[in-house]
């Protein structure tokens, strides 16, 4: 992602940047009242988030950190940590990646629920194999998938959960 910001809200000499507009590198049901962005990191810098507004595929947030000024106009890595409550009866949660994205890492974690097991089905369009890291081979409750290459648009991953374990 390039931070080509042309706004008078970004001035050298101030101790922070204010509003950043980031095209979301993922899409899901943003309209649900149970979708939360817990934190956003830019180049591994945890940001202090003042406000977040989500519209269609645009995540707009006000973030503060002294190091952000040096990143204006440069390519940066953006990490989103999100949480979403999803009805158990739906049995699946889908994340789509609508834009070309590099080094994609998606983690599903159901440890804070009474669900017993999850499976992930990635549909990544890339020539590089996907790395999948479950916390347990038989009955995983947390799975991380990672792709160390470019991912083409219309890729994504589905997380499917079950109430029973496999013996």
mmCIF file of C-alpha atoms in Angstrom:
data_model
loop_
_atom_site.group_PDB
_atom_site.id
_atom_site.type_symbol
_atom_site.label_atom_id
_atom_site.label_comp_id
_atom_site.label_asym_id
_atom_site.label_seq_id
_atom_site.Cartn_x
_atom_site.Cartn_y
_atom_site.Cartn_z
ATOM 1 C CA UNK A 1 0.000 0.000 0.000
ATOM 2 C CA UNK A 2 1.311 3.444 -0.798
ATOM 3 C CA UNK A 3 0.528 6.309 1.506
ATOM 4 C CA UNK A 4 0.248 9.012 -1.119
ATOM 5 C CA UNK A 5 -1.587 11.450 1.065
ATOM 6 C CA UNK A 6 -2.324 14.868 -0.354
ATOM 7 C CA UNK A 7 -3.909 16.597 2.564
ATOM 8 C CA UNK A 8 -3.080 19.597 4.677
ATOM 9 C CA UNK A 9 -3.843 17.423 7.703
ATOM 10 C CA UNK A 10 -0.316 15.999 7.371
ATOM 11 C CA UNK A 11 2.267 18.597 8.239
ATOM 12 C CA UNK A 12 5.895 18.151 9.136
ATOM 13 C CA UNK A 13 6.738 19.461 12.556
ATOM 14 C CA UNK A 14 3.619 18.045 14.162
ATOM 15 C CA UNK A 15 4.011 15.008 16.387
ATOM 16 C CA UNK A 16 1.422 12.873 14.631
ATOM 17 C CA UNK A 17 -0.582 12.294 11.505
ATOM 18 C CA UNK A 18 -4.306 12.593 11.770
ATOM 19 C CA UNK A 19 -6.596 11.022 9.189
ATOM 20 C CA UNK A 20 -5.487 8.111 6.985
ATOM 21 C CA UNK A 21 -7.654 6.626 4.258
ATOM 22 C CA UNK A 22 -6.867 2.978 3.608
ATOM 23 C CA UNK A 23 -8.561 0.826 0.999
ATOM 24 C CA UNK A 24 -9.423 -2.299 2.959
ATOM 25 C CA UNK A 25 -7.411 -5.309 1.867
ATOM 26 C CA UNK A 26 -10.266 -7.558 2.898
ATOM 27 C CA UNK A 27 -14.031 -7.490 2.758
ATOM 28 C CA UNK A 28 -16.669 -9.077 4.885
ATOM 29 C CA UNK A 29 -19.948 -7.903 6.358
ATOM 30 C CA UNK A 30 -18.817 -4.464 7.551
ATOM 31 C CA UNK A 31 -22.428 -3.468 8.198
ATOM 32 C CA UNK A 32 -22.861 -5.814 11.133
ATOM 33 C CA UNK A 33 -22.835 -4.067 14.515
ATOM 34 C CA UNK A 34 -20.621 -6.928 15.712
ATOM 35 C CA UNK A 35 -17.613 -6.174 13.496
ATOM 36 C CA UNK A 36 -14.764 -4.545 15.415
ATOM 37 C CA UNK A 37 -11.319 -3.362 14.435
ATOM 38 C CA UNK A 38 -9.251 -4.000 17.546
ATOM 39 C CA UNK A 39 -6.030 -2.501 16.257
ATOM 40 C CA UNK A 40 -4.215 -1.365 13.166
ATOM 41 C CA UNK A 41 -0.451 -1.506 12.731
ATOM 42 C CA UNK A 42 1.562 0.266 10.055
ATOM 43 C CA UNK A 43 5.045 -1.227 9.583
ATOM 44 C CA UNK A 44 4.589 -3.009 12.939
ATOM 45 C CA UNK A 45 3.893 0.316 14.676
ATOM 46 C CA UNK A 46 0.786 -0.059 16.866
ATOM 47 C CA UNK A 47 -1.358 3.001 16.289
ATOM 48 C CA UNK A 48 -3.441 4.867 18.805
ATOM 49 C CA UNK A 49 -6.813 4.916 17.072
ATOM 50 C CA UNK A 50 -9.034 7.869 17.786
ATOM 51 C CA UNK A 51 -11.881 7.143 15.373
ATOM 52 C CA UNK A 52 -12.626 4.522 12.743
ATOM 53 C CA UNK A 53 -15.226 4.795 10.003
ATOM 54 C CA UNK A 54 -15.949 1.932 7.634
ATOM 55 C CA UNK A 55 -17.831 2.430 4.373
ATOM 56 C CA UNK A 56 -18.075 -0.241 1.683
ATOM 57 C CA UNK A 57 -14.427 -1.202 1.126
ATOM 58 C CA UNK A 58 -12.855 1.894 2.666
ATOM 59 C CA UNK A 59 -11.496 1.973 6.193
ATOM 60 C CA UNK A 60 -10.910 5.542 7.356
ATOM 61 C CA UNK A 61 -9.171 6.013 10.670
ATOM 62 C CA UNK A 62 -7.502 8.683 12.712
ATOM 63 C CA UNK A 63 -4.247 7.361 14.071
ATOM 64 C CA UNK A 64 -1.481 8.891 16.091
ATOM 65 C CA UNK A 65 2.188 8.028 16.289
ATOM 66 C CA UNK A 66 5.334 10.123 15.927
ATOM 67 C CA UNK A 67 6.833 7.784 13.297
ATOM 68 C CA UNK A 68 3.916 8.134 10.849
ATOM 69 C CA UNK A 69 5.181 11.381 9.342
ATOM 70 C CA UNK A 70 8.251 9.644 7.941
ATOM 71 C CA UNK A 71 6.038 7.105 6.129
ATOM 72 C CA UNK A 72 4.074 9.553 3.996
ATOM 73 C CA UNK A 73 4.639 8.752 0.313
ATOM 74 C CA UNK A 74 6.299 5.404 1.058
ATOM 75 C CA UNK A 75 5.112 1.838 0.673
ATOM 76 C CA UNK A 76 3.975 0.452 4.021
ATOM 77 C CA UNK A 77 2.648 -2.772 5.512
ATOM 78 C CA UNK A 78 -0.802 -2.473 7.089
ATOM 79 C CA UNK A 79 -2.014 -5.081 9.585
ATOM 80 C CA UNK A 80 -5.619 -5.189 10.776
ATOM 81 C CA UNK A 81 -6.651 -7.078 13.899
ATOM 82 C CA UNK A 82 -10.411 -7.519 13.669
ATOM 83 C CA UNK A 83 -13.065 -9.334 15.640
ATOM 84 C CA UNK A 84 -16.513 -10.304 14.498
ATOM 85 C CA UNK A 85 -19.360 -12.067 16.213
ATOM 86 C CA UNK A 86 -21.013 -14.485 13.809
ATOM 87 C CA UNK A 87 -24.087 -16.638 14.358
ATOM 88 C CA UNK A 88 -23.093 -20.227 15.126
ATOM 89 C CA UNK A 89 -25.924 -21.501 12.943
ATOM 90 C CA UNK A 90 -24.304 -20.020 9.839
ATOM 91 C CA UNK A 91 -21.326 -22.420 10.294
ATOM 92 C CA UNK A 92 -19.012 -20.321 8.107
ATOM 93 C CA UNK A 93 -17.289 -16.957 7.883
ATOM 94 C CA UNK A 94 -15.975 -15.670 4.561
ATOM 95 C CA UNK A 95 -13.203 -13.135 3.960
ATOM 96 C CA UNK A 96 -12.580 -11.863 0.432
ATOM 97 C CA UNK A 97 -9.438 -10.051 -0.650
ATOM 98 C CA UNK A 98 -10.579 -7.716 -3.452
ATOM 99 C CA UNK A 99 -7.244 -6.046 -4.250
ATOM 100 C CA UNK A 100 -3.773 -7.375 -5.130
ATOM 101 C CA UNK A 101 -2.069 -7.963 -1.793
ATOM 102 C CA UNK A 102 1.359 -9.247 -0.821
ATOM 103 C CA UNK A 103 2.281 -11.389 2.198
ATOM 104 C CA UNK A 104 -1.265 -12.223 3.260
ATOM 105 C CA UNK A 105 -1.722 -13.655 6.750
ATOM 106 C CA UNK A 106 -5.197 -14.587 8.032
ATOM 107 C CA UNK A 107 -5.838 -16.114 11.453
ATOM 108 C CA UNK A 108 -9.096 -17.586 12.713
ATOM 109 C CA UNK A 109 -9.398 -18.134 16.457
ATOM 110 C CA UNK A 110 -12.446 -19.632 18.218
ATOM 111 C CA UNK A 111 -10.807 -20.216 21.617
ATOM 112 C CA UNK A 112 -13.116 -17.746 23.363
ATOM 113 C CA UNK A 113 -16.214 -19.617 22.181
ATOM 114 C CA UNK A 114 -17.726 -23.006 22.966
ATOM 115 C CA UNK A 115 -17.105 -24.201 19.400
ATOM 116 C CA UNK A 116 -14.943 -27.312 19.207
ATOM 117 C CA UNK A 117 -13.209 -27.301 15.844
ATOM 118 C CA UNK A 118 -12.525 -25.157 12.772
ATOM 119 C CA UNK A 119 -11.431 -25.824 9.218
ATOM 120 C CA UNK A 120 -10.246 -23.250 6.706
ATOM 121 C CA UNK A 121 -10.685 -23.426 2.953
ATOM 122 C CA UNK A 122 -8.495 -20.856 1.204
ATOM 123 C CA UNK A 123 -9.226 -19.906 -2.389
ATOM 124 C CA UNK A 124 -6.055 -17.946 -3.059
ATOM 125 C CA UNK A 125 -5.075 -17.267 -6.654
ATOM 126 C CA UNK A 126 -1.302 -17.423 -6.555
ATOM 127 C CA UNK A 127 1.479 -19.604 -7.910
ATOM 128 C CA UNK A 128 2.992 -19.995 -4.424
ATOM 129 C CA UNK A 129 1.728 -22.691 -2.036
ATOM 130 C CA UNK A 130 -0.146 -21.612 1.074
ATOM 131 C CA UNK A 131 1.278 -22.305 4.522
ATOM 132 C CA UNK A 132 -1.323 -23.494 7.043
ATOM 133 C CA UNK A 133 -0.572 -23.606 10.780
ATOM 134 C CA UNK A 134 -3.277 -25.135 13.024
ATOM 135 C CA UNK A 135 -2.793 -25.148 16.805
ATOM 136 C CA UNK A 136 -3.916 -28.805 16.887
ATOM 137 C CA UNK A 137 -3.899 -31.284 14.007
ATOM 138 C CA UNK A 138 -7.097 -33.129 14.985
ATOM 139 C CA UNK A 139 -9.305 -30.448 16.513
ATOM 140 C CA UNK A 140 -7.868 -27.027 15.725
ATOM 141 C CA UNK A 141 -9.383 -24.004 17.459
ATOM 142 C CA UNK A 142 -6.918 -21.532 15.944
ATOM 143 C CA UNK A 143 -5.562 -21.666 12.388
ATOM 144 C CA UNK A 144 -3.238 -19.247 10.661
ATOM 145 C CA UNK A 145 -2.743 -19.280 6.909
ATOM 146 C CA UNK A 146 0.044 -17.392 5.197
ATOM 147 C CA UNK A 147 1.037 -16.675 1.627
ATOM 148 C CA UNK A 148 4.510 -15.197 1.084
ATOM 149 C CA UNK A 149 3.768 -13.911 -2.406
ATOM 150 C CA UNK A 150 1.333 -11.701 -4.271
ATOM 151 C CA UNK A 151 -2.308 -12.657 -4.122
ATOM 152 C CA UNK A 152 -4.596 -11.766 -6.999
ATOM 153 C CA UNK A 153 -8.002 -10.108 -6.522
ATOM 154 C CA UNK A 154 -11.090 -12.189 -5.772
ATOM 155 C CA UNK A 155 -9.119 -14.494 -3.515
ATOM 156 C CA UNK A 156 -10.135 -15.265 0.020
ATOM 157 C CA UNK A 157 -10.674 -17.835 2.708
ATOM 158 C CA UNK A 158 -13.671 -19.482 4.343
ATOM 159 C CA UNK A 159 -13.614 -20.574 7.977
ATOM 160 C CA UNK A 160 -16.008 -23.421 8.817
ATOM 161 C CA UNK A 161 -16.735 -24.416 12.406
ATOM 162 C CA UNK A 162 -18.183 -27.465 14.105
ATOM 163 C CA UNK A 163 -19.680 -28.198 17.504
ATOM 164 C CA UNK A 164 -18.139 -31.684 17.735
ATOM 165 C CA UNK A 165 -14.542 -32.827 18.010
ATOM 166 C CA UNK A 166 -12.958 -35.653 16.039
ATOM 167 C CA UNK A 167 -11.695 -38.533 18.169
#
